[in-house]
Coordinates of C-alpha atoms in Angstrom, one line a residue:
M131 CA 1.0 -36.4 42.8
A132 CA 0.0 -33.2 41.1
I133 CA 3.6 -32.5 40.1
A134 CA 4.2 -36.0 38.9
S135 CA 1.0 -35.9 36.8
A136 CA 2.0 -32.5 35.4
A137 CA 5.4 -33.8 34.5
K138 CA 3.9 -36.5 32.3
T139 CA 2.0 -33.8 30.3
D140 CA 3.4 -33.3 26.8
D141 CA 4.7 -29.7 27.0
P142 CA 3.9 -27.7 23.8
S143 CA 7.0 -26.3 22.2
D144 CA 5.6 -22.8 21.9
A145 CA 4.7 -22.8 25.7
W146 CA 8.2 -23.9 26.6
V147 CA 9.8 -21.3 24.4
G148 CA 7.5 -18.6 25.9
A149 CA 8.5 -19.6 29.4
I150 CA 12.2 -19.5 28.5
H151 CA 11.8 -16.0 26.9
Q152 CA 9.9 -14.8 30.0
R153 CA 12.7 -16.1 32.3
R154 CA 15.2 -14.2 30.2
T155 CA 13.4 -10.9 30.7
T156 CA 13.6 -11.4 34.5
L157 CA 17.3 -12.2 34.6
L158 CA 18.3 -8.9 36.2
Q159 CA 15.5 -9.3 38.7
R160 CA 16.8 -12.7 39.8
M161 CA 20.3 -11.5 40.2
G162 CA 19.2 -8.5 42.1
M163 CA 17.0 -10.6 44.4
A164 CA 19.9 -13.0 45.1
A165 CA 22.3 -10.1 45.9
A166 CA 19.8 -8.5 48.2
C167 CA 19.2 -11.8 50.0
A168 CA 22.9 -12.4 50.6
L169 CA 23.3 -8.9 51.9
V170 CA 20.3 -9.2 54.3
F171 CA 21.3 -12.6 55.6
S172 CA 25.1 -12.0 55.8
P173 CA 24.9 -11.0 59.5
V174 CA 23.4 -14.5 60.2
I175 CA 25.6 -16.7 57.9
G176 CA 28.7 -14.6 57.6
W177 CA 30.1 -12.4 54.8
S178 CA 32.4 -15.1 53.3
L179 CA 29.5 -17.6 52.8
S180 CA 27.2 -14.8 51.5
V181 CA 29.8 -13.7 48.9
A182 CA 30.5 -17.3 47.9
W183 CA 26.8 -18.0 47.5
V184 CA 26.2 -15.0 45.3
A185 CA 29.2 -15.7 43.1
G186 CA 28.0 -19.3 42.6
Y187 CA 24.4 -18.0 41.8
F188 CA 25.8 -15.6 39.2
L189 CA 27.8 -18.3 37.6
I190 CA 24.6 -20.4 37.2
Q191 CA 22.9 -17.4 35.5
L192 CA 25.8 -17.2 33.0
L193 CA 25.5 -20.9 32.3
D194 CA 21.7 -20.4 31.9
L195 CA 22.4 -17.6 29.3
W196 CA 24.8 -19.8 27.3
I197 CA 22.5 -22.9 27.3
F198 CA 19.4 -21.0 26.2
A199 CA 21.2 -18.6 23.8
P200 CA 19.7 -20.2 20.7
I201 CA 16.2 -19.9 22.1
N202 CA 16.6 -16.3 23.5
G203 CA 18.3 -15.3 20.2
R204 CA 15.3 -16.7 18.3
R205 CA 17.6 -18.9 16.2
T206 CA 15.5 -22.0 17.0
D207 CA 12.4 -23.0 19.0
R208 CA 13.8 -26.3 20.3
L209 CA 17.0 -27.6 21.9
H210 CA 18.3 -31.1 20.9
G211 CA 20.6 -33.7 22.4
L212 CA 23.0 -32.8 25.2
R213 CA 22.0 -29.2 25.1
A214 CA 18.4 -30.0 25.8
A215 CA 19.4 -32.2 28.8
A216 CA 21.7 -29.5 30.0
G217 CA 18.9 -27.0 29.8
D218 CA 16.7 -29.1 32.1
V219 CA 19.6 -29.5 34.5
V220 CA 20.4 -25.8 34.6
L221 CA 16.7 -24.9 35.2
F222 CA 16.6 -27.3 38.2
A223 CA 20.0 -26.2 39.4
N224 CA 19.0 -22.5 39.2
A225 CA 16.0 -23.0 41.5
G226 CA 17.8 -25.5 43.7
Y227 CA 20.7 -23.2 44.3
F228 CA 18.5 -20.3 45.2
G229 CA 16.6 -22.4 47.7
S230 CA 19.8 -23.8 49.1
L231 CA 20.3 -20.6 51.1
S232 CA 17.6 -21.9 53.5
I233 CA 19.9 -24.7 54.7
P234 CA 22.6 -22.5 56.3
L235 CA 19.9 -20.2 57.6
W236 CA 18.4 -23.1 59.6
L237 CA 21.8 -24.6 60.7
I238 CA 23.5 -21.4 61.6
G239 CA 20.8 -19.0 62.5
G240 CA 18.5 -21.3 64.3
Q241 CA 14.7 -21.2 64.5
L242 CA 14.2 -17.5 63.9
A243 CA 16.4 -17.6 60.8
G244 CA 14.4 -20.7 59.8
I245 CA 11.3 -18.5 59.6
C246 CA 13.2 -16.3 57.2
A247 CA 14.2 -19.3 55.2
S248 CA 10.5 -20.4 54.9
L249 CA 9.6 -16.9 53.6
L250 CA 12.5 -17.0 51.2
L251 CA 11.4 -20.4 49.9
S252 CA 7.7 -19.3 49.6
A253 CA 8.9 -16.3 47.5
G254 CA 11.0 -18.5 45.3
A255 CA 8.0 -20.9 44.7
I256 CA 5.7 -18.0 43.8
Y257 CA 8.4 -16.6 41.4
S258 CA 8.6 -20.0 39.7
V259 CA 4.8 -20.2 39.3
I260 CA 4.6 -16.8 37.7
N261 CA 7.5 -17.3 35.4
A262 CA 6.5 -20.7 34.0
P263 CA 3.5 -19.6 31.9
R264 CA 1.7 -22.5 30.2
S265 CA 4.8 -24.7 30.5
T266 CA 4.5 -27.7 32.8
R267 CA 8.0 -28.7 32.1
V268 CA 9.5 -25.4 33.2
L269 CA 7.2 -25.3 36.2
V270 CA 8.2 -28.8 37.4
L271 CA 12.0 -28.1 37.0
T272 CA 11.9 -24.7 38.7
V273 CA 9.3 -25.1 41.5
L274 CA 10.1 -28.7 42.6
P275 CA 13.4 -27.7 44.4
Q276 CA 11.5 -25.0 46.3
F277 CA 8.8 -27.5 47.3
L278 CA 11.4 -30.0 48.5
Y279 CA 13.1 -27.4 50.6
L280 CA 9.7 -26.4 52.1
A281 CA 9.0 -30.0 52.8
S282 CA 12.1 -30.0 55.0
V283 CA 10.8 -27.3 57.3
P284 CA 8.9 -29.7 59.6
V285 CA 12.0 -31.8 59.8
F286 CA 14.2 -28.8 60.9
M287 CA 11.5 -27.8 63.4
A288 CA 11.6 -31.3 64.9
M289 CA 15.4 -31.1 65.1
F290 CA 15.1 -27.9 67.2
G291 CA 12.7 -29.5 69.6
A292 CA 9.3 -28.3 68.3
S293 CA 6.3 -30.1 69.6
T294 CA 4.5 -32.8 67.5
G295 CA 1.5 -30.5 67.1
L296 CA 3.6 -27.6 65.7
V297 CA 5.5 -30.0 63.4
T298 CA 2.2 -31.4 62.2
A299 CA 0.7 -27.9 61.7
A300 CA 3.8 -26.9 59.7
A301 CA 3.6 -30.0 57.5
V302 CA -0.1 -29.2 56.8
A303 CA 0.7 -25.6 56.0
V304 CA 3.4 -26.6 53.6
G305 CA 1.0 -29.0 51.8
V306 CA -1.7 -26.3 51.6
F307 CA 0.9 -23.8 50.2
I308 CA 2.1 -26.3 47.6
T309 CA -1.6 -27.0 46.6
Y310 CA -2.3 -23.3 46.4
C311 CA 0.8 -22.7 44.1
L312 CA -0.3 -25.4 41.7
S313 CA -3.9 -24.3 41.6
T314 CA -2.8 -20.7 41.0
W315 CA -0.6 -21.8 38.2
Q316 CA -3.6 -23.7 36.7
R317 CA -5.9 -20.7 37.0
M318 CA -3.3 -18.5 35.5
N319 CA -2.9 -20.9 32.5
E320 CA -6.7 -20.9 32.0
A321 CA -6.8 -17.1 32.1
R322 CA -3.9 -16.9 29.6
A323 CA -5.6 -19.5 27.4
A324 CA -8.9 -17.5 27.6
E325 CA -7.0 -14.3 26.8
T326 CA -5.2 -15.9 23.8
S327 CA -8.5 -17.3 22.6
A328 CA -10.2 -13.9 23.0
R329 CA -7.4 -12.2 21.1
L330 CA -7.5 -14.7 18.3
E331 CA -11.2 -14.4 18.1
A332 CA -10.9 -10.6 18.1
D333 CA -8.3 -10.8 15.3
R334 CA -10.6 -13.2 13.4
K335 CA -13.5 -10.9 13.7
R336 CA -11.4 -7.9 12.8
R337 CA -10.2 -9.7 9.6
E338 CA -13.8 -10.7 8.9
A339 CA -15.0 -7.1 9.4
E340 CA -12.2 -5.8 7.1
R341 CA -13.2 -8.4 4.5
I342 CA -16.9 -7.5 4.8
M343 CA -16.0 -3.8 4.6
A344 CA -13.8 -4.4 1.5
S345 CA -16.5 -6.5 0.0
R346 CA -19.1 -3.9 0.7
S347 CA -16.9 -1.1 -0.7
A348 CA -16.3 -3.1 -3.8
F349 CA -20.1 -3.8 -4.0
L350 CA -21.0 -0.2 -3.6
A351 CA -18.3 0.9 -6.1
A352 CA -19.7 -1.6 -8.7
I353 CA -23.3 -0.6 -8.0
G354 CA -22.4 3.0 -8.1
H355 CA -20.7 2.5 -11.4
D356 CA -23.7 0.6 -12.8
L357 CA -26.3 3.1 -11.5
R358 CA -24.5 6.0 -13.1
T359 CA -25.2 4.5 -16.5
P360 CA -29.0 4.8 -16.4
I361 CA -28.7 8.2 -14.6
S362 CA -26.5 9.4 -17.5
A363 CA -29.3 8.3 -19.9
I364 CA -31.9 10.1 -17.8
L365 CA -30.0 13.3 -17.7
T366 CA -29.0 13.2 -21.4
G367 CA -32.5 12.3 -22.5
S368 CA -34.2 15.0 -20.4
A369 CA -31.7 17.6 -21.7
E370 CA -32.5 16.7 -25.3
L371 CA -36.3 16.7 -24.6
E372 CA -36.0 20.1 -23.0
R373 CA -33.9 21.4 -25.9
G374 CA -36.4 20.2 -28.5
A375 CA -39.6 21.0 -26.7
A376 CA -41.7 23.6 -28.3
E377 CA -44.2 24.2 -25.4
S378 CA -43.4 25.5 -22.0
G379 CA -45.3 22.6 -20.4
S380 CA -43.1 20.1 -22.2
R381 CA -40.0 22.0 -21.2
A382 CA -41.2 22.0 -17.5
Q383 CA -41.7 18.2 -17.7
A384 CA -38.2 17.7 -19.1
R385 CA -36.8 19.9 -16.3
L386 CA -38.7 17.8 -13.8
I387 CA -37.0 14.6 -15.2
S388 CA -33.6 16.4 -15.3
D389 CA -33.8 17.6 -11.7
A390 CA -35.0 14.2 -10.5
G391 CA -32.0 12.7 -12.2
F392 CA -29.7 15.2 -10.5
M393 CA -31.4 14.3 -7.2
M394 CA -30.7 10.6 -7.8
K395 CA -27.1 11.3 -8.6
A396 CA -26.7 13.4 -5.4
L397 CA -28.2 10.6 -3.3
L398 CA -25.9 8.1 -4.9
D399 CA -22.9 10.4 -4.2
D400 CA -23.9 10.6 -0.5
L401 CA -24.1 6.8 -0.2
L402 CA -20.7 6.4 -1.9
D403 CA -19.1 9.2 0.3
H404 CA -20.5 7.5 3.4
A405 CA -19.1 4.1 2.4
K406 CA -15.6 5.7 1.7
L407 CA -15.7 7.5 5.1
E408 CA -16.6 4.3 6.9
A409 CA -13.9 2.4 5.2
G410 CA -11.3 5.1 5.9
H411 CA -10.6 5.8 2.2
M412 CA -11.7 9.4 2.1
T413 CA -9.0 12.0 2.1
V414 CA -8.9 15.8 2.0
D415 CA -6.7 18.1 -0.2
S416 CA -4.7 21.2 0.8
V417 CA -4.7 23.8 -2.0
D418 CA -4.7 27.6 -2.2
F419 CA -8.1 29.1 -2.8
D420 CA -10.2 32.2 -2.4
L421 CA -12.5 31.7 0.6
R422 CA -14.5 34.9 -0.1
D423 CA -15.1 33.8 -3.7
L424 CA -16.2 30.3 -2.5
L425 CA -18.7 31.8 0.0
N426 CA -20.0 34.3 -2.5
Q427 CA -20.5 31.6 -5.2
T428 CA -22.3 29.4 -2.6
A429 CA -24.6 32.2 -1.5
R430 CA -25.4 33.1 -5.2
L431 CA -26.2 29.5 -5.9
W432 CA -28.9 29.3 -3.2
R433 CA -30.5 32.7 -3.5
G434 CA -32.6 31.6 -6.5
P435 CA -34.0 28.5 -4.7
A436 CA -34.6 30.5 -1.6
R437 CA -36.7 33.0 -3.5
A438 CA -38.5 30.2 -5.2
K439 CA -39.5 29.0 -1.8
G440 CA -40.4 32.4 -0.4
L441 CA -37.4 32.6 1.9
K442 CA -34.7 35.3 2.5
L443 CA -31.1 34.2 2.3
R444 CA -28.9 36.6 4.2
V445 CA -25.1 36.8 4.7
E446 CA -23.6 38.5 7.7
G447 CA -19.9 39.3 8.5
A448 CA -18.5 38.6 5.0
A449 CA -15.9 41.4 5.4
S450 CA -14.2 39.6 8.3
V451 CA -13.4 36.5 6.2
P452 CA -9.8 36.3 4.7
A453 CA -9.4 35.8 0.9
A454 CA -6.3 33.7 0.4
V455 CA -6.4 30.5 2.4
R456 CA -5.2 27.0 2.1
G457 CA -7.5 23.9 2.6
D458 CA -9.9 21.7 0.7
P459 CA -12.4 24.0 -1.1
M460 CA -14.4 21.0 -2.6
R461 CA -15.1 19.5 0.8
L462 CA -15.8 22.8 2.4
R463 CA -18.3 23.7 -0.3
Q464 CA -19.9 20.3 0.1
V465 CA -20.4 20.9 3.8
L466 CA -21.8 24.3 3.2
N467 CA -24.2 23.0 0.5
N468 CA -25.4 20.2 2.9
L469 CA -26.0 22.7 5.7
I470 CA -27.9 25.2 3.5
S471 CA -29.8 22.4 1.8
N472 CA -30.8 21.1 5.2
A473 CA -32.0 24.5 6.2
M474 CA -33.9 24.9 3.0
K475 CA -35.6 21.5 3.5
F476 CA -37.0 22.3 6.9
T477 CA -37.7 26.0 6.7
A478 CA -41.2 26.8 5.4
E479 CA -41.1 30.5 5.9
G480 CA -38.8 33.2 7.2
S481 CA -35.1 33.3 6.5
I482 CA -31.8 31.4 6.3
T483 CA -28.8 33.4 7.6
L484 CA -25.1 32.6 6.8
R485 CA -23.1 34.2 9.7
L486 CA -19.3 34.5 9.2
R487 CA -16.6 35.2 11.7
S488 CA -12.8 35.0 11.4
W489 CA -9.7 35.9 13.3
P490 CA -6.0 35.3 12.9
E491 CA -4.6 32.3 14.6
E492 CA -0.9 31.6 15.1
P493 CA 1.2 30.4 13.4
G494 CA 0.1 31.7 10.1
G495 CA -3.5 30.7 9.9
H496 CA -7.1 31.7 10.4
A497 CA -9.9 30.5 12.7
V498 CA -13.1 30.6 10.7
L499 CA -16.7 30.2 12.1
I500 CA -19.5 29.6 9.6
E501 CA -23.0 29.5 11.1
V502 CA -26.1 28.5 9.1
A503 CA -29.2 29.6 11.1
D504 CA -32.8 29.0 10.0
T505 CA -36.3 29.9 11.2
G506 CA -37.6 26.4 10.9
P507 CA -39.5 24.3 13.5
G508 CA -36.5 23.6 15.6
M509 CA -35.6 20.3 17.3
T510 CA -36.1 18.5 20.6
P511 CA -33.1 17.4 22.6
D512 CA -33.7 13.8 21.5
Q513 CA -33.7 14.8 17.9
L514 CA -30.4 16.8 18.4
A515 CA -28.8 13.7 20.0
R516 CA -29.6 11.7 16.8
L517 CA -29.0 14.5 14.3
F518 CA -25.6 13.3 13.0
T519 CA -26.5 9.6 12.9
A520 CA -26.4 8.2 9.4
F521 CA -29.8 7.1 7.9
D522 CA -31.7 8.6 10.8
Q523 CA -34.2 11.3 9.8
T524 CA -34.9 12.2 13.4
A525 CA -38.7 12.4 12.9
E526 CA -41.3 10.2 11.4
G527 CA -42.3 11.1 7.8
V528 CA -39.3 13.3 7.1
S529 CA -38.1 11.0 4.3
A530 CA -41.5 10.9 2.7
R531 CA -41.9 14.7 2.8
H532 CA -38.4 15.8 2.0
G533 CA -36.6 12.8 0.5
G534 CA -33.0 11.9 1.2
T535 CA -31.2 9.3 3.2
G536 CA -30.2 11.1 6.4
L537 CA -26.6 11.0 5.3
G538 CA -25.9 14.7 4.6
L539 CA -25.3 15.9 8.1
A540 CA -23.4 12.8 9.1
I541 CA -21.1 13.1 6.1
S542 CA -20.7 16.9 6.8
R543 CA -19.5 16.2 10.4
Q544 CA -17.0 13.6 9.2
F545 CA -15.7 16.0 6.5
A546 CA -15.3 18.7 9.1
E547 CA -13.3 16.4 11.3
L548 CA -11.2 15.3 8.3
M549 CA -10.4 18.9 7.7
G550 CA -9.4 19.4 11.4
G551 CA -12.6 21.2 12.3
R552 CA -15.8 20.6 14.1
L553 CA -19.5 20.8 13.2
T554 CA -22.1 21.4 16.0
A555 CA -25.8 22.1 16.2
R556 CA -28.0 24.0 18.6
S557 CA -31.8 24.2 18.5
R558 CA -35.0 24.4 20.5
P559 CA -38.6 23.5 19.4
G560 CA -40.1 26.6 17.7
E561 CA -36.8 28.5 17.6
G562 CA -35.2 27.2 14.4
A563 CA -31.7 25.6 14.3
R564 CA -28.1 26.8 14.1
F565 CA -25.3 24.8 12.7
T566 CA -21.8 26.0 13.3
L567 CA -18.7 24.9 11.4
A568 CA -15.5 25.8 13.2
I569 CA -12.4 25.2 11.1
R570 CA -8.8 26.4 10.9
L571 CA -7.4 27.3 7.5
E572 CA -3.8 28.0 6.8
Q573 CA -2.8 31.3 5.1
G574 CA -2.8 30.9 1.4
Q575 CA 0.1 32.1 -0.9
T576 CA -2.2 33.8 -3.3
A577 CA -5.9 34.4 -3.6
A578 CA -6.4 31.6 -6.1
V579 CA -9.6 31.7 -8.1
V580 CA -12.1 29.1 -6.9
P581 CA -13.5 26.9 -9.7
A582 CA -16.9 27.7 -11.0
I583 CA -19.9 26.1 -9.2
D584 CA -19.5 22.4 -9.7
Q585 CA -22.0 19.8 -10.7
Q586 CA -22.1 18.6 -7.1
S587 CA -23.5 22.0 -6.0
R588 CA -26.3 21.8 -8.6
D589 CA -27.0 18.2 -7.4
A590 CA -27.4 19.6 -3.8
V591 CA -29.9 22.2 -5.1
A592 CA -31.9 19.6 -7.0
K593 CA -32.0 17.4 -4.0
A594 CA -33.1 20.2 -1.7
L595 CA -35.8 21.3 -4.0
A596 CA -37.2 17.7 -4.7
P597 CA -40.5 18.5 -3.0
V598 CA -41.1 21.5 -5.3
I599 CA -39.2 20.2 -8.3
A600 CA -41.9 21.4 -10.6
E601 CA -40.5 24.9 -10.1
P602 CA -36.8 24.2 -10.5
P603 CA -34.1 26.9 -10.1
A604 CA -32.3 28.4 -13.0
A605 CA -29.7 26.0 -14.4
V606 CA -26.2 26.3 -12.9
P607 CA -23.2 25.9 -15.1
A608 CA -21.7 22.4 -14.7
A609 CA -18.0 21.6 -14.2
P610 CA -15.9 21.5 -16.2
S611 CA -17.1 24.9 -17.4
P612 CA -17.4 25.4 -21.1
A613 CA -14.7 27.5 -22.7
P614 CA -15.6 30.1 -25.3
A615 CA -17.3 28.8 -28.4
L616 CA -15.0 26.4 -30.2
E617 CA -15.1 26.4 -34.0
T618 CA -13.8 23.0 -34.8
P619 CA -14.2 22.0 -38.5
G620 CA -17.7 20.7 -39.0
C621 CA -18.5 20.4 -35.3
R622 CA -19.2 23.5 -33.2
T623 CA -19.9 23.0 -29.4
E624 CA -22.6 25.6 -29.5
V625 CA -25.7 23.5 -30.2
D626 CA -27.4 26.1 -32.3
A627 CA -24.4 26.6 -34.6
E628 CA -24.5 25.3 -38.1
P629 CA -21.5 23.7 -39.6
E630 CA -20.0 25.2 -42.8
E631 CA -20.7 23.4 -46.0
D632 CA -17.1 22.9 -47.0
E633 CA -15.9 21.7 -43.6
R634 CA -15.7 18.0 -42.9
P635 CA -17.4 16.8 -39.7
M636 CA -15.4 16.0 -36.6
R637 CA -14.6 12.3 -36.3
V638 CA -15.3 11.0 -32.8
L639 CA -14.8 7.5 -31.4
V640 CA -17.0 6.5 -28.4
V641 CA -15.6 3.5 -26.5
D642 CA -17.8 2.1 -23.7
D643 CA -18.9 -1.4 -22.8
H644 CA -22.5 -0.2 -22.0
D645 CA -24.8 0.5 -24.9
I646 CA -26.7 3.2 -22.9
N647 CA -23.6 5.2 -22.4
R648 CA -22.6 5.0 -26.0
R649 CA -26.1 6.1 -27.1
A650 CA -26.1 8.9 -24.5
I651 CA -22.9 10.4 -25.9
Q652 CA -24.2 9.9 -29.5
L653 CA -27.4 11.8 -28.6
I654 CA -25.4 14.7 -27.3
L655 CA -23.0 14.8 -30.3
Q656 CA -25.4 14.1 -33.2
P657 CA -26.9 17.6 -33.3
L658 CA -23.3 19.0 -33.7
G659 CA -22.9 17.1 -37.0
C660 CA -20.1 14.9 -35.7
D661 CA -19.2 11.7 -37.5
I662 CA -19.4 9.1 -34.7
A663 CA -18.0 5.6 -34.5
T664 CA -18.5 3.3 -31.5
A665 CA -16.7 0.4 -29.9
A666 CA -18.0 -1.9 -27.1
D667 CA -14.6 -2.8 -25.7
G668 CA -10.9 -2.0 -25.7
M669 CA -9.9 -4.6 -28.3
S670 CA -12.5 -3.4 -30.8
A671 CA -11.4 0.2 -30.2
L672 CA -7.8 -0.7 -31.0
K673 CA -8.8 -2.3 -34.3
I674 CA -10.9 0.7 -35.3
C675 CA -8.0 3.1 -34.4
D676 CA -5.7 1.1 -36.6
A677 CA -7.9 1.6 -39.6
E678 CA -9.3 5.2 -39.1
A679 CA -8.0 8.5 -37.7
F680 CA -10.2 10.4 -35.2
D681 CA -10.2 14.0 -34.0
L682 CA -11.4 12.9 -30.5
I683 CA -11.9 9.7 -28.5
F684 CA -14.2 9.2 -25.5
M685 CA -12.9 6.3 -23.5
D686 CA -14.7 4.5 -20.7
V687 CA -12.2 3.6 -18.0
R688 CA -13.7 0.5 -16.4
M689 CA -14.2 -2.1 -19.1
P690 CA -13.8 -5.9 -18.9
E691 CA -10.7 -7.6 -20.3
L692 CA -8.9 -4.5 -21.6
D693 CA -9.7 -1.3 -19.5
G694 CA -9.7 2.2 -20.9
R695 CA -6.3 3.1 -19.4
E696 CA -4.6 0.2 -21.0
T697 CA -6.4 0.8 -24.3
T698 CA -5.1 4.4 -24.2
R699 CA -1.6 3.2 -23.5
R700 CA -1.7 1.0 -26.6
I701 CA -3.1 3.8 -28.7
R702 CA -0.3 6.1 -27.6
A703 CA 2.4 3.5 -28.3
G704 CA 4.1 3.6 -31.6
E705 CA 3.2 5.8 -34.6
G706 CA -0.4 4.9 -35.1
L707 CA -3.1 7.0 -36.7
N708 CA -4.4 8.1 -33.3
A709 CA -1.2 8.3 -31.3
Q710 CA -1.7 12.0 -30.7
T711 CA -5.5 12.1 -30.7
P712 CA -7.0 13.7 -27.5
V713 CA -8.6 11.0 -25.3
I714 CA -11.3 12.0 -22.8
A715 CA -11.8 9.6 -20.0
V716 CA -15.4 8.8 -19.1
T717 CA -15.3 7.6 -15.5
A718 CA -17.2 7.3 -12.2
D719 CA -13.9 7.2 -10.3
T720 CA -12.9 10.8 -9.8
S721 CA -10.5 10.6 -6.9
P722 CA -7.1 12.3 -7.3
E723 CA -5.4 8.9 -7.5
D724 CA -7.8 7.7 -10.3
I725 CA -7.4 10.9 -12.3
A726 CA -3.6 10.7 -11.9
A727 CA -3.7 7.2 -13.2
C728 CA -5.7 8.3 -16.2
T729 CA -3.2 11.1 -16.9
A730 CA -0.3 8.7 -16.6
A731 CA -1.9 6.4 -19.1
G732 CA -2.0 9.2 -21.7
M733 CA -5.6 10.5 -21.3
T734 CA -6.0 14.1 -22.0
Y735 CA -9.1 15.1 -19.9
F736 CA -12.0 13.4 -18.1
V737 CA -15.8 13.6 -17.8
P738 CA -17.3 12.3 -14.6
K739 CA -20.3 9.9 -14.7
P740 CA -23.3 10.4 -14.8
I741 CA -22.7 12.3 -18.1
T742 CA -24.6 15.6 -18.7
P743 CA -24.5 17.5 -22.0
Q744 CA -23.0 20.5 -20.2
M745 CA -20.1 18.5 -18.9
L746 CA -19.5 16.7 -22.2
L747 CA -19.5 19.8 -24.3
G748 CA -17.4 21.6 -21.7
A749 CA -14.8 18.8 -21.9
I750 CA -14.8 19.0 -25.7
N751 CA -14.2 22.8 -25.6
H752 CA -11.4 22.4 -23.1
V753 CA -9.6 19.7 -25.0
M754 CA -10.0 21.1 -28.5
T755 CA -9.1 24.6 -27.4
Q756 CA -6.0 23.3 -25.8
A757 CA -5.1 21.4 -29.0
Q758 CA -5.6 24.6 -31.1
D759 CA -3.5 26.6 -28.7
E760 CA -0.7 24.0 -28.9
A761 CA -0.9 24.0 -32.6
A762 CA -0.7 27.8 -32.8
I763 CA 2.4 27.8 -30.5
E764 CA 4.1 25.2 -32.7
T765 CA 3.2 27.2 -35.9
A766 CA 4.6 30.4 -34.4
A767 CA 7.8 28.6 -33.3
A768 CA 8.3 27.2 -36.8

């Protein structure tokens, strides 16, 4: 009844196809099993019958291959007409022929060979159950012959004079076995269905998680872009207040606002870095740089803040460090700044020691150990266990006393791993803490000069000194670093310089969709005597560029409708008044890919947001000096 009921079930096409594919993968197994059976039973039924039986079985396998070739070749998922009927026949014949070996075993070998026949039929039935996943149709066609042969076992036993009790017991045993096979097949189907459902659910959750991560990344990128606008205004306004302040108290208040702005920017950068790392979008560079120079710059940067807090900053083992190496200097410096900043934050008295060790490592590289040790309060084992967990400050009140998000160390460990290194920590209560960065750096071709201290380093200082921000460290040059004083007609980049009477002012176009950004750039440029025009979008900028020539254009990259890169492409196209005018990109997206896209669009240089006067003036110096050098070269060539 169970088989008949199952046979009436509408067999799903995909389940039938799956069962056919699985049978195809076990073809060699079936042929090997048949050959082995014929060899084992040949002493009982004779070699001639064994060989003939194997030959017939192999012919059926070839017929099976031909009938189901369109399915196994994945040319179709369904057979039609006579081929479909032939497929059902060959499935039944395949199982029936294999089980037919039990008949000569009983008739020729007697009762003992009949026991072997029963084992053979049981193995065939189990094989059919396993190789008919989810397909009732394939199960019925392949297992039914085995069950019919098994049902004949009590009949053969009666023929050989077995007692009624034994015949009855054999009949019951056959019935139990058949029931077991069918229930096993059902449980296997349920398990497969549950596995499929779980896999589909896991795939759905994975896609949902990816969608959420993409949405969150887009949200953070948008928020980061929008937050940089007011931070730019804070930094620009505080710089102008400090420049124009006549009293030391007013200058100190302006510096307070400025360093608070840098702290906000550093926290924002940490959040965005964390989001990129979580999304797997963060990459590291591999460039030649001078490791000694980088470490020396980093130590010089933090000596002033250490003195301001009454701490000693020591460096040990600098002589062992190689000069020319290859790696990612920006990420390495970011990790070092985070570690020293963390030590500064938690060390009230004593010292911070930067211990350096290095040794050659084959092939062609250096193993470098950088340890940052402090004399702070130390940490408990529980605090150490949570130390590199994002947003976890390890102790109550830390955020209120020291500020921050708890991201610095988590980001540093992930950066270390991205660079192929490892960041570990050791500490005991009352014994300070030691953070060790172990990293392998390739041998560099030349001892390339490391860029001057970047703005990110100054941000780290401002963030570390937030609790004592009323006594800020000396200003650190921002990147890009200003070039020597540029004497552009009517607009010098030294703020105190006075334009000559007979020189026309530099004409500058500021394109940005946000009024605060336009006003911030105007505030920086106005004391230089520049003639400034503004545009709120790309289309307006194109109209202004068609009517007036400019010496310099500041172009926001992310604008609605027509973004800065496309606007620049259109300005560069043709022979317009500003086709050769330098264009400085103003952007919050400073990844290598984004900068490369700006360069490909025809932009000359870039200024990262939030904007600071130092960065803006440094960019002007760089661009205009480069323009003057190119003009001089063209004049000399002429």
